[in-house]
Amino acid sequence: MWCRILSSSFFLRLRSPNVAAFKSAALAGVFAVLLFSVPGVAAQHTPLTEQQVDARVNALLGQMTLEEKIGQLAQLPGMAFGPGAVKPEEHLRKGEGGSVLWLNETAKINQLQRVAIEQSRLHIPVLFGLDVIHGYRTIFPVPLATAASWDPSLVEQAQTIAAREASAAGIRWTFGPMVDIARDPRWGRIVEGAGEDPFLGAAMARAQVRGFQGPYVGSPEHVLACAKHFAGYGAPDGGRDIDSAYIPEELLRNVYLLPFHAAVEAGVGSFMSAYMDLNDVPATGNRFLLHDVLRGEWGFRGFVVSDAFSVQGLIPHGFARDPQDAAYRALTAGLNMDMASGIFLQNLGPLVKQGRISPAQIDEGVRPILATKIRLGLFEQPYVDESRVEQVLNAPEHRQFARTAAQRSMVLLRNENQLLPLDKKVSSIAVIGPLADSKQDTEGSWAVMGQPSDAVTVLEGIRNKLGPGVRIEYAKGPEIKRDIPSFFDVFRPGPKAPPQTPAEAEDAFNKAVDAARRADVAVMVLGELANMSGEGASRSSVDLPGRQQQVLEAVVATGKPVVLVLINGRPLNLAWAAEHVPAILEAWYPGTEGGNAVANILFGDANPGGKLPVTWPRSVGQIPIYYAHNLTHQPETSRGFVSRYWDGLSSPLYPFGFGLSYTKFAFSNLQLNQTQVRVGQKLDVAVDVENTGSRAGDEVVQLYIHQQAGSASRPVRELKGFQRITLAPGERKTLHFSLGKEELSFWSPQAKKWVEEPENFDLWVGADSTATLHTTFKVNP
Ligand code: BGC
């Protein structure tokens, strides 16, 4: 009985205000069992028609009791808690549990499935879900990094591989993509999304949905995707994870909702409601979001799961009076499935008996869940083939692609006097920093199924590249750690070495500087530990943590050439480095093959072509800062008003879309097929791009527009097109972009609807959001 679980330590911890602590304990239980010795069998069927699915859902609903229906609305944690707690199998036997999460052991997945199929009355299979965010076993760069590739086909391919591995291991549903727009790098979960821009974010959302799900829900070797966290989670006050978000409707619709809408258009099968309250109404009980927008306006036909314990969370939120009220509000707002809290199992039955919720409302909640299971082919193929797992997870082509993905995601921020690429014939290198040889931190956060031992660190990558002929000296320098520990630290495997004493840290500092003195060049690998970004990992500062800045300054003071490689998941304060360190490479958390990818770039076997998906602030005081801000009554450049601050510039350190290459590109010949169009008509934009340097390289050609006047102020620039291209030295290409109603419309706060207004527009094409190649066009009524 669920109530027995609830009376166990499970419930006591759940009710404590520290849900995070509960979750960490729960996850620790799950992931203590780390091995998945078995692969999965992919669905092998063609998509069913709506009518076929409806007929099967109706037939099933006709046989189900109220309890069995409510059972489908519950997602169970895949483990039991505390002595006397009821195990998931006891629920599944009774048809109580539509889904199970936080389970990664294939044999256990099969075993639980067998209980549901063979021992429950109606044999309805379980849908197993897990956070497969940037890879399952093969870990790709974090999502912020792959967004920096500006290459949707790469992102699609990475998630296709992640889906292949996850489905082989028995996972049929991933809680991704996270499509929250984030404009505040203090927010730890900025690492899980595509950054600040809705156009880029929508492209990445579509690519991830296609990658996870394949051409249709139920495609072989794919998984169900889940667009999260609906909606506004990326805009918490002060960047503090799960704090309230206040987003006016125009900003919500023009920015924050766009990637979610794109996910729906790409056919995403599920949504997850967010933790925080949006404009005072918690997202999990927010009918405007879950019902009016998602289903009413967008016609979404899948199902919505809550974030973990967030139905229960409506009570501490000060929204619901008690568990029954919480269940009532969530279900009637449009939520289908309760993640992990058990609150639907306990309370929906009584609510139906009291007549507050009708049987039809329960049916409405269950329908899309059953329909999804049917589409996924779960009824036909509920089990996975345990003999395939290792082979699929260890496919060499997956690792190979992880390296490509990492290379294409890295962003070269500075390269004075062409310090990079380095000469492979260098005689000695110092590799310095707390992240230079940390496997776990190379993989980044949410690498739950990644095996740190698989990861190649930057130090290892450089060693692999240069071989024994070059003297490579490694110095870790002073360690870094979070001031307040992370509730995910239980996942940091391996023996925990005792932290450095102050004397050891001092010694490590000196050794780092000495190593630089002895070397021809110093590669400093600095940034943040994996647990410094992600969930529950917001910061009030964006400085390099610990003593890294001091070490950096001391190493630069040796006069040796210094390359700074950043391993991190958010913009950090690089104001000093941007002036004093000749070469800076943003490698993000690059994943399993990260070190080899960094080495390829440092030594010129790959040419960096990534671009920033976020504006890079000069200081924490500038946050939030994003390129698509509105104009003011007084242009920044007029009458010397270059800054709104008297103690610093308003401009960012690096603009959105910025990134260097080892070659150079020139843009010319910007042409429109017509300079006036009518509302609804399309416009063709052509531009020539030429590689004017001496190496092959990639450029991300970006197109921005600005509507000069209208029913509302429009952003100074908005991204409306991009293409990543590769050009040989001297090669020139003409690129075409199309602008139509979709690109030229916005949600007007005055008209309260989407409008395309007959106005004058600016248009720029170039290498980042400060592009200067400019023209104008006019939209006529
Ligand atoms: C996170 C979600 C995640 C869920 C399941 C929550 O704490 O906010 O992003 O999908 O846990 O692990």
mmCIF file with all atom_site columns, N, CA and C in Angstrom, residues 143 146-157 159 177-181 193-212 255-267 613 656 700-701 719-724 742-743:
data_model
loop_
_atom_site.group_PDB
_atom_site.id
_atom_site.type_symbol
_atom_site.label_atom_id
_atom_site.label_alt_id
_atom_site.label_comp_id
_atom_site.label_asym_id
_atom_site.label_entity_id
_atom_site.label_seq_id
_atom_site.pdbx_PDB_ins_code
_atom_site.Cartn_x
_atom_site.Cartn_y
_atom_site.Cartn_z
_atom_site.occupancy
_atom_site.B_iso_or_equiv
_atom_site.pdbx_formal_charge
_atom_site.auth_seq_id
_atom_site.auth_comp_id
_atom_site.auth_asym_id
_atom_site.auth_atom_id
_atom_site.pdbx_PDB_model_num
ATOM 1   N N  . PRO A 1 143 ? 23.960 20.439 -22.740 1.00 0.00 ? 143 PRO A N  1
ATOM 2   C CA . PRO A 1 143 ? 23.111 21.093 -23.746 1.00 0.00 ? 143 PRO A CA 1
ATOM 3   C C  . PRO A 1 143 ? 23.503 22.545 -24.074 1.00 0.00 ? 143 PRO A C  1
ATOM 4   N N  . THR A 1 146 ? 26.161 22.109 -26.656 1.00 0.00 ? 146 THR A N  1
ATOM 5   C CA . THR A 1 146 ? 25.740 21.699 -28.002 1.00 0.00 ? 146 THR A CA 1
ATOM 6   C C  . THR A 1 146 ? 24.941 22.813 -28.678 1.00 0.00 ? 146 THR A C  1
ATOM 7   N N  . ALA A 1 147 ? 24.286 23.657 -27.858 1.00 0.00 ? 147 ALA A N  1
ATOM 8   C CA . ALA A 1 147 ? 23.632 24.825 -28.465 1.00 0.00 ? 147 ALA A CA 1
ATOM 9   C C  . ALA A 1 147 ? 24.690 25.736 -29.080 1.00 0.00 ? 147 ALA A C  1
ATOM 10  N N  . ALA A 1 148 ? 25.877 25.775 -28.449 1.00 0.00 ? 148 ALA A N  1
ATOM 11  C CA . ALA A 1 148 ? 26.962 26.611 -28.972 1.00 0.00 ? 148 ALA A CA 1
ATOM 12  C C  . ALA A 1 148 ? 27.504 26.090 -30.299 1.00 0.00 ? 148 ALA A C  1
ATOM 13  N N  . SER A 1 149 ? 27.137 24.875 -30.657 1.00 0.00 ? 149 SER A N  1
ATOM 14  C CA . SER A 1 149 ? 27.528 24.378 -31.992 1.00 0.00 ? 149 SER A CA 1
ATOM 15  C C  . SER A 1 149 ? 26.702 25.059 -33.081 1.00 0.00 ? 149 SER A C  1
ATOM 16  N N  . TRP A 1 150 ? 25.551 25.580 -32.707 1.00 0.00 ? 150 TRP A N  1
ATOM 17  C CA . TRP A 1 150 ? 24.618 26.175 -33.677 1.00 0.00 ? 150 TRP A CA 1
ATOM 18  C C  . TRP A 1 150 ? 24.387 25.187 -34.824 1.00 0.00 ? 150 TRP A C  1
ATOM 19  N N  . ASP A 1 151 ? 24.329 23.920 -34.440 1.00 0.00 ? 151 ASP A N  1
ATOM 20  C CA . ASP A 1 151 ? 24.218 22.884 -35.460 1.00 0.00 ? 151 ASP A CA 1
ATOM 21  C C  . ASP A 1 151 ? 23.113 21.898 -35.059 1.00 0.00 ? 151 ASP A C  1
ATOM 22  N N  . PRO A 1 152 ? 21.879 22.191 -35.444 1.00 0.00 ? 152 PRO A N  1
ATOM 23  C CA . PRO A 1 152 ? 20.771 21.321 -35.018 1.00 0.00 ? 152 PRO A CA 1
ATOM 24  C C  . PRO A 1 152 ? 20.951 19.871 -35.468 1.00 0.00 ? 152 PRO A C  1
ATOM 25  N N  . SER A 1 153 ? 21.597 19.658 -36.603 1.00 0.00 ? 153 SER A N  1
ATOM 26  C CA . SER A 1 153 ? 21.724 18.264 -37.047 1.00 0.00 ? 153 SER A CA 1
ATOM 27  C C  . SER A 1 153 ? 22.674 17.495 -36.121 1.00 0.00 ? 153 SER A C  1
ATOM 28  N N  . LEU A 1 154 ? 23.670 18.194 -35.592 1.00 0.00 ? 154 LEU A N  1
ATOM 29  C CA . LEU A 1 154 ? 24.570 17.556 -34.627 1.00 0.00 ? 154 LEU A CA 1
ATOM 30  C C  . LEU A 1 154 ? 23.812 17.216 -33.339 1.00 0.00 ? 154 LEU A C  1
ATOM 31  N N  . VAL A 1 155 ? 22.993 18.155 -32.903 1.00 0.00 ? 155 VAL A N  1
ATOM 32  C CA . VAL A 1 155 ? 22.220 17.943 -31.672 1.00 0.00 ? 155 VAL A CA 1
ATOM 33  C C  . VAL A 1 155 ? 21.248 16.781 -31.865 1.00 0.00 ? 155 VAL A C  1
ATOM 34  N N  . GLU A 1 156 ? 20.637 16.731 -33.011 1.00 0.00 ? 156 GLU A N  1
ATOM 35  C CA . GLU A 1 156 ? 19.702 15.627 -33.299 1.00 0.00 ? 156 GLU A CA 1
ATOM 36  C C  . GLU A 1 156 ? 20.442 14.284 -33.264 1.00 0.00 ? 156 GLU A C  1
ATOM 37  N N  . GLN A 1 157 ? 21.624 14.273 -33.858 1.00 0.00 ? 157 GLN A N  1
ATOM 38  C CA . GLN A 1 157 ? 22.381 13.024 -33.914 1.00 0.00 ? 157 GLN A CA 1
ATOM 39  C C  . GLN A 1 157 ? 22.836 12.584 -32.518 1.00 0.00 ? 157 GLN A C  1
ATOM 40  N N  . GLN A 1 159 ? 21.354 13.211 -29.691 1.00 0.00 ? 159 GLN A N  1
ATOM 41  C CA . GLN A 1 159 ? 20.203 12.681 -28.934 1.00 0.00 ? 159 GLN A CA 1
ATOM 42  C C  . GLN A 1 159 ? 19.699 11.370 -29.549 1.00 0.00 ? 159 GLN A C  1
ATOM 43  N N  . PRO A 1 177 ? 13.880 17.239 -23.915 1.00 0.00 ? 177 PRO A N  1
ATOM 44  C CA . PRO A 1 177 ? 14.862 18.284 -23.646 1.00 0.00 ? 177 PRO A CA 1
ATOM 45  C C  . PRO A 1 177 ? 14.370 19.327 -22.653 1.00 0.00 ? 177 PRO A C  1
ATOM 46  N N  . MET A 1 178 ? 15.343 19.924 -21.945 1.00 0.00 ? 178 MET A N  1
ATOM 47  C CA . MET A 1 178 ? 15.013 21.110 -21.169 1.00 0.00 ? 178 MET A CA 1
ATOM 48  C C  . MET A 1 178 ? 15.088 22.292 -22.121 1.00 0.00 ? 178 MET A C  1
ATOM 49  N N  . VAL A 1 179 ? 13.992 22.962 -22.306 1.00 0.00 ? 179 VAL A N  1
ATOM 50  C CA . VAL A 1 179 ? 13.963 24.035 -23.305 1.00 0.00 ? 179 VAL A CA 1
ATOM 51  C C  . VAL A 1 179 ? 13.736 25.403 -22.652 1.00 0.00 ? 179 VAL A C  1
ATOM 52  N N  . ASP A 1 180 ? 14.072 25.495 -21.366 1.00 0.00 ? 180 ASP A N  1
ATOM 53  C CA . ASP A 1 180 ? 13.899 26.771 -20.661 1.00 0.00 ? 180 ASP A CA 1
ATOM 54  C C  . ASP A 1 180 ? 14.906 27.801 -21.155 1.00 0.00 ? 180 ASP A C  1
ATOM 55  N N  . ILE A 1 181 ? 14.394 28.932 -21.563 1.00 0.00 ? 181 ILE A N  1
ATOM 56  C CA . ILE A 1 181 ? 15.270 30.058 -21.905 1.00 0.00 ? 181 ILE A CA 1
ATOM 57  C C  . ILE A 1 181 ? 15.877 30.593 -20.611 1.00 0.00 ? 181 ILE A C  1
ATOM 58  N N  . GLY A 1 193 ? 20.095 23.994 -20.813 1.00 0.00 ? 193 GLY A N  1
ATOM 59  C CA . GLY A 1 193 ? 19.280 24.508 -21.911 1.00 0.00 ? 193 GLY A CA 1
ATOM 60  C C  . GLY A 1 193 ? 20.129 25.052 -23.040 1.00 0.00 ? 193 GLY A C  1
ATOM 61  N N  . ALA A 1 194 ? 19.447 25.784 -23.934 1.00 0.00 ? 194 ALA A N  1
ATOM 62  C CA . ALA A 1 194 ? 20.131 26.279 -25.135 1.00 0.00 ? 194 ALA A CA 1
ATOM 63  C C  . ALA A 1 194 ? 20.484 27.752 -25.015 1.00 0.00 ? 194 ALA A C  1
ATOM 64  N N  . GLY A 1 195 ? 20.366 28.313 -23.802 1.00 0.00 ? 195 GLY A N  1
ATOM 65  C CA . GLY A 1 195 ? 20.791 29.683 -23.624 1.00 0.00 ? 195 GLY A CA 1
ATOM 66  C C  . GLY A 1 195 ? 19.659 30.682 -23.648 1.00 0.00 ? 195 GLY A C  1
ATOM 67  N N  . GLU A 1 196 ? 19.964 31.878 -24.170 1.00 0.00 ? 196 GLU A N  1
ATOM 68  C CA . GLU A 1 196 ? 19.057 33.013 -23.950 1.00 0.00 ? 196 GLU A CA 1
ATOM 69  C C  . GLU A 1 196 ? 18.070 33.282 -25.063 1.00 0.00 ? 196 GLU A C  1
ATOM 70  N N  . ASP A 1 197 ? 18.259 32.663 -26.203 1.00 0.00 ? 197 ASP A N  1
ATOM 71  C CA . ASP A 1 197 ? 17.517 33.142 -27.367 1.00 0.00 ? 197 ASP A CA 1
ATOM 72  C C  . ASP A 1 197 ? 16.399 32.184 -27.807 1.00 0.00 ? 197 ASP A C  1
ATOM 73  N N  . PRO A 1 198 ? 15.196 32.713 -28.032 1.00 0.00 ? 198 PRO A N  1
ATOM 74  C CA . PRO A 1 198 ? 14.086 31.821 -28.384 1.00 0.00 ? 198 PRO A CA 1
ATOM 75  C C  . PRO A 1 198 ? 14.210 31.188 -29.763 1.00 0.00 ? 198 PRO A C  1
ATOM 76  N N  . PHE A 1 199 ? 14.848 31.875 -30.701 1.00 0.00 ? 199 PHE A N  1
ATOM 77  C CA . PHE A 1 199 ? 14.953 31.304 -32.058 1.00 0.00 ? 199 PHE A CA 1
ATOM 78  C C  . PHE A 1 199 ? 15.934 30.138 -32.044 1.00 0.00 ? 199 PHE A C  1
ATOM 79  N N  . LEU A 1 200 ? 17.107 30.363 -31.436 1.00 0.00 ? 200 LEU A N  1
ATOM 80  C CA . LEU A 1 200 ? 18.081 29.275 -31.311 1.00 0.00 ? 200 LEU A CA 1
ATOM 81  C C  . LEU A 1 200 ? 17.502 28.176 -30.419 1.00 0.00 ? 200 LEU A C  1
ATOM 82  N N  . GLY A 1 201 ? 16.847 28.596 -29.342 1.00 0.00 ? 201 GLY A N  1
ATOM 83  C CA . GLY A 1 201 ? 16.255 27.624 -28.409 1.00 0.00 ? 201 GLY A CA 1
ATOM 84  C C  . GLY A 1 201 ? 15.213 26.753 -29.081 1.00 0.00 ? 201 GLY A C  1
ATOM 85  N N  . ALA A 1 202 ? 14.415 27.353 -29.961 1.00 0.00 ? 202 ALA A N  1
ATOM 86  C CA . ALA A 1 202 ? 13.381 26.577 -30.659 1.00 0.00 ? 202 ALA A CA 1
ATOM 87  C C  . ALA A 1 202 ? 14.038 25.587 -31.623 1.00 0.00 ? 202 ALA A C  1
ATOM 88  N N  . ALA A 1 203 ? 15.099 26.021 -32.277 1.00 0.00 ? 203 ALA A N  1
ATOM 89  C CA . ALA A 1 203 ? 15.787 25.109 -33.214 1.00 0.00 ? 203 ALA A CA 1
ATOM 90  C C  . ALA A 1 203 ? 16.369 23.921 -32.451 1.00 0.00 ? 203 ALA A C  1
ATOM 91  N N  . MET A 1 204 ? 16.947 24.194 -31.290 1.00 0.00 ? 204 MET A N  1
ATOM 92  C CA . MET A 1 204 ? 17.533 23.113 -30.491 1.00 0.00 ? 204 MET A CA 1
ATOM 93  C C  . MET A 1 204 ? 16.446 22.218 -29.897 1.00 0.00 ? 204 MET A C  1
ATOM 94  N N  . ALA A 1 205 ? 15.318 22.819 -29.560 1.00 0.00 ? 205 ALA A N  1
ATOM 95  C CA . ALA A 1 205 ? 14.200 22.015 -29.021 1.00 0.00 ? 205 ALA A CA 1
ATOM 96  C C  . ALA A 1 205 ? 13.721 21.026 -30.081 1.00 0.00 ? 205 ALA A C  1
ATOM 97  N N  . ARG A 1 206 ? 13.514 21.527 -31.291 1.00 0.00 ? 206 ARG A N  1
ATOM 98  C CA . ARG A 1 206 ? 13.042 20.644 -32.378 1.00 0.00 ? 206 ARG A CA 1
ATOM 99  C C  . ARG A 1 206 ? 14.054 19.532 -32.639 1.00 0.00 ? 206 ARG A C  1
ATOM 100 N N  . ALA A 1 207 ? 15.325 19.916 -32.691 1.00 0.00 ? 207 ALA A N  1
ATOM 101 C CA . ALA A 1 207 ? 16.369 18.922 -33.000 1.00 0.00 ? 207 ALA A CA 1
ATOM 102 C C  . ALA A 1 207 ? 16.405 17.829 -31.934 1.00 0.00 ? 207 ALA A C  1
ATOM 103 N N  . GLN A 1 208 ? 16.261 18.236 -30.681 1.00 0.00 ? 208 GLN A N  1
ATOM 104 C CA . GLN A 1 208 ? 16.328 17.237 -29.607 1.00 0.00 ? 208 GLN A CA 1
ATOM 105 C C  . GLN A 1 208 ? 15.113 16.321 -29.628 1.00 0.00 ? 208 GLN A C  1
ATOM 106 N N  . VAL A 1 209 ? 13.957 16.894 -29.895 1.00 0.00 ? 209 VAL A N  1
ATOM 107 C CA . VAL A 1 209 ? 12.753 16.049 -29.962 1.00 0.00 ? 209 VAL A CA 1
ATOM 108 C C  . VAL A 1 209 ? 12.910 15.039 -31.093 1.00 0.00 ? 209 VAL A C  1
ATOM 109 N N  . ARG A 1 210 ? 13.381 15.500 -32.236 1.00 0.00 ? 210 ARG A N  1
ATOM 110 C CA . ARG A 1 210 ? 13.581 14.572 -33.369 1.00 0.00 ? 210 ARG A CA 1
ATOM 111 C C  . ARG A 1 210 ? 14.600 13.504 -33.006 1.00 0.00 ? 210 ARG A C  1
ATOM 112 N N  . GLY A 1 211 ? 15.668 13.917 -32.337 1.00 0.00 ? 211 GLY A N  1
ATOM 113 C CA . GLY A 1 211 ? 16.714 12.962 -31.976 1.00 0.00 ? 211 GLY A CA 1
ATOM 114 C C  . GLY A 1 211 ? 16.208 11.920 -30.988 1.00 0.00 ? 211 GLY A C  1
ATOM 115 N N  . PHE A 1 212 ? 15.530 12.360 -29.948 1.00 0.00 ? 212 PHE A N  1
ATOM 116 C CA . PHE A 1 212 ? 15.042 11.418 -28.941 1.00 0.00 ? 212 PHE A CA 1
ATOM 117 C C  . PHE A 1 212 ? 13.955 10.502 -29.510 1.00 0.00 ? 212 PHE A C  1
ATOM 118 N N  . VAL A 1 255 ? 9.176  35.047 -25.925 1.00 0.00 ? 255 VAL A N  1
ATOM 119 C CA . VAL A 1 255 ? 10.488 34.473 -25.598 1.00 0.00 ? 255 VAL A CA 1
ATOM 120 C C  . VAL A 1 255 ? 10.356 33.093 -24.949 1.00 0.00 ? 255 VAL A C  1
ATOM 121 N N  . TYR A 1 256 ? 9.819  33.060 -23.749 1.00 0.00 ? 256 TYR A N  1
ATOM 122 C CA . TYR A 1 256 ? 9.937  31.840 -22.932 1.00 0.00 ? 256 TYR A CA 1
ATOM 123 C C  . TYR A 1 256 ? 9.125  30.664 -23.475 1.00 0.00 ? 256 TYR A C  1
ATOM 124 N N  . LEU A 1 257 ? 7.985  30.931 -24.107 1.00 0.00 ? 257 LEU A N  1
ATOM 125 C CA . LEU A 1 257 ? 7.160  29.809 -24.574 1.00 0.00 ? 257 LEU A CA 1
ATOM 126 C C  . LEU A 1 257 ? 7.580  29.280 -25.948 1.00 0.00 ? 257 LEU A C  1
ATOM 127 N N  . LEU A 1 258 ? 8.352  30.059 -26.673 1.00 0.00 ? 258 LEU A N  1
ATOM 128 C CA . LEU A 1 258 ? 8.599  29.655 -28.068 1.00 0.00 ? 258 LEU A CA 1
ATOM 129 C C  . LEU A 1 258 ? 9.259  28.280 -28.218 1.00 0.00 ? 258 LEU A C  1
ATOM 130 N N  . PRO A 1 259 ? 10.293 27.986 -27.444 1.00 0.00 ? 259 PRO A N  1
ATOM 131 C CA . PRO A 1 259 ? 10.875 26.642 -27.607 1.00 0.00 ? 259 PRO A CA 1
ATOM 132 C C  . PRO A 1 259 ? 9.900  25.522 -27.214 1.00 0.00 ? 259 PRO A C  1
ATOM 133 N N  . PHE A 1 260 ? 9.019  25.797 -26.268 1.00 0.00 ? 260 PHE A N  1
ATOM 134 C CA . PHE A 1 260 ? 8.015  24.781 -25.916 1.00 0.00 ? 260 PHE A CA 1
ATOM 135 C C  . PHE A 1 260 ? 7.060  24.560 -27.083 1.00 0.00 ? 260 PHE A C  1
ATOM 136 N N  . HIS A 1 261 ? 6.666  25.653 -27.685 1.00 0.00 ? 261 HIS A N  1
ATOM 137 C CA . HIS A 1 261 ? 5.769  25.522 -28.830 1.00 0.00 ? 261 HIS A CA 1
ATOM 138 C C  . HIS A 1 261 ? 6.455  24.762 -29.957 1.00 0.00 ? 261 HIS A C  1
ATOM 139 N N  . ALA A 1 262 ? 7.736  25.073 -30.147 1.00 0.00 ? 262 ALA A N  1
ATOM 140 C CA . ALA A 1 262 ? 8.491  24.367 -31.197 1.00 0.00 ? 262 ALA A CA 1
ATOM 141 C C  . ALA A 1 262 ? 8.537  22.871 -30.901 1.00 0.00 ? 262 ALA A C  1
ATOM 142 N N  . ALA A 1 263 ? 8.673  22.530 -29.616 1.00 0.00 ? 263 ALA A N  1
ATOM 143 C CA . ALA A 1 263 ? 8.706  21.101 -29.245 1.00 0.00 ? 263 ALA A CA 1
ATOM 144 C C  . ALA A 1 263 ? 7.366  20.441 -29.578 1.00 0.00 ? 263 ALA A C  1
ATOM 145 N N  . VAL A 1 264 ? 6.280  21.152 -29.338 1.00 0.00 ? 264 VAL A N  1
ATOM 146 C CA . VAL A 1 264 ? 4.956  20.595 -29.673 1.00 0.00 ? 264 VAL A CA 1
ATOM 147 C C  . VAL A 1 264 ? 4.865  20.399 -31.186 1.00 0.00 ? 264 VAL A C  1
ATOM 148 N N  . GLU A 1 265 ? 5.307  21.401 -31.923 1.00 0.00 ? 265 GLU A N  1
ATOM 149 C CA . GLU A 1 265 ? 5.240  21.276 -33.382 1.00 0.00 ? 265 GLU A CA 1
ATOM 150 C C  . GLU A 1 265 ? 6.103  20.123 -33.892 1.00 0.00 ? 265 GLU A C  1
ATOM 151 N N  . ALA A 1 266 ? 7.175  19.837 -33.149 1.00 0.00 ? 266 ALA A N  1
ATOM 152 C CA . ALA A 1 266 ? 8.040  18.715 -33.557 1.00 0.00 ? 266 ALA A CA 1
ATOM 153 C C  . ALA A 1 266 ? 7.468  17.376 -33.092 1.00 0.00 ? 266 ALA A C  1
ATOM 154 N N  . GLY A 1 267 ? 6.337  17.418 -32.398 1.00 0.00 ? 267 GLY A N  1
ATOM 155 C CA . GLY A 1 267 ? 5.660  16.169 -32.026 1.00 0.00 ? 267 GLY A CA 1
ATOM 156 C C  . GLY A 1 267 ? 6.044  15.620 -30.673 1.00 0.00 ? 267 GLY A C  1
ATOM 157 N N  . PRO A 1 613 ? 25.888 30.891 -27.115 1.00 0.00 ? 613 PRO A N  1
ATOM 158 C CA . PRO A 1 613 ? 24.423 30.928 -27.118 1.00 0.00 ? 613 PRO A CA 1
ATOM 159 C C  . PRO A 1 613 ? 23.886 31.839 -26.018 1.00 0.00 ? 613 PRO A C  1
ATOM 160 N N  . PHE A 1 656 ? 26.400 37.896 -27.666 1.00 0.00 ? 656 PHE A N  1
ATOM 161 C CA . PHE A 1 656 ? 25.690 36.691 -28.097 1.00 0.00 ? 656 PHE A CA 1
ATOM 162 C C  . PHE A 1 656 ? 26.122 36.357 -29.529 1.00 0.00 ? 656 PHE A C  1
ATOM 163 N N  . VAL A 1 700 ? 29.375 30.487 -38.465 1.00 0.00 ? 700 VAL A N  1
ATOM 164 C CA . VAL A 1 700 ? 27.928 30.452 -38.231 1.00 0.00 ? 700 VAL A CA 1
ATOM 165 C C  . VAL A 1 700 ? 27.387 31.799 -38.706 1.00 0.00 ? 700 VAL A C  1
ATOM 166 N N  . VAL A 1 701 ? 26.713 31.755 -39.815 1.00 0.00 ? 701 VAL A N  1
ATOM 167 C CA . VAL A 1 701 ? 26.209 32.983 -40.420 1.00 0.00 ? 701 VAL A CA 1
ATOM 168 C C  . VAL A 1 701 ? 24.862 33.291 -39.761 1.00 0.00 ? 701 VAL A C  1
ATOM 169 N N  . LEU A 1 719 ? 17.457 37.405 -33.471 1.00 0.00 ? 719 LEU A N  1
ATOM 170 C CA . LEU A 1 719 ? 17.958 36.373 -34.378 1.00 0.00 ? 719 LEU A CA 1
ATOM 171 C C  . LEU A 1 719 ? 16.774 35.762 -35.132 1.00 0.00 ? 719 LEU A C  1
ATOM 172 N N  . LYS A 1 720 ? 16.887 35.677 -36.464 1.00 0.00 ? 720 LYS A N  1
ATOM 173 C CA . LYS A 1 720 ? 15.806 35.082 -37.246 1.00 0.00 ? 720 LYS A CA 1
ATOM 174 C C  . LYS A 1 720 ? 16.315 34.100 -38.288 1.00 0.00 ? 720 LYS A C  1
ATOM 175 N N  . GLY A 1 721 ? 17.585 33.804 -38.244 1.00 0.00 ? 721 GLY A N  1
ATOM 176 C CA . GLY A 1 721 ? 18.108 32.793 -39.166 1.00 0.00 ? 721 GLY A CA 1
ATOM 177 C C  . GLY A 1 721 ? 19.566 32.528 -38.846 1.00 0.00 ? 721 GLY A C  1
ATOM 178 N N  . PHE A 1 722 ? 20.027 31.306 -39.047 1.00 0.00 ? 722 PHE A N  1
ATOM 179 C CA . PHE A 1 722 ? 21.454 31.006 -38.918 1.00 0.00 ? 722 PHE A CA 1
ATOM 180 C C  . PHE A 1 722 ? 21.776 29.754 -39.711 1.00 0.00 ? 722 PHE A C  1
ATOM 181 N N  . GLN A 1 723 ? 23.009 29.702 -40.170 1.00 0.00 ? 723 GLN A N  1
ATOM 182 C CA . GLN A 1 723 ? 23.500 28.506 -40.872 1.00 0.00 ? 723 GLN A CA 1
ATOM 183 C C  . GLN A 1 723 ? 24.961 28.337 -40.545 1.00 0.00 ? 723 GLN A C  1
ATOM 184 N N  . ARG A 1 724 ? 25.333 27.137 -40.151 1.00 0.00 ? 724 ARG A N  1
ATOM 185 C CA . ARG A 1 724 ? 26.760 26.850 -39.934 1.00 0.00 ? 724 ARG A CA 1
ATOM 186 C C  . ARG A 1 724 ? 27.311 26.216 -41.197 1.00 0.00 ? 724 ARG A C  1
ATOM 187 N N  . GLU A 1 742 ? 6.184  34.013 -39.949 1.00 0.00 ? 742 GLU A N  1
ATOM 188 C CA . GLU A 1 742 ? 6.647  33.476 -38.669 1.00 0.00 ? 742 GLU A CA 1
ATOM 189 C C  . GLU A 1 742 ? 7.781  34.319 -38.083 1.00 0.00 ? 742 GLU A C  1
ATOM 190 N N  . GLU A 1 743 ? 8.705  34.727 -38.934 1.00 0.00 ? 743 GLU A N  1
ATOM 191 C CA . GLU A 1 743 ? 9.857  35.495 -38.449 1.00 0.00 ? 743 GLU A CA 1
ATOM 192 C C  . GLU A 1 743 ? 9.491  36.955 -38.167 1.00 0.00 ? 743 GLU A C  1
#
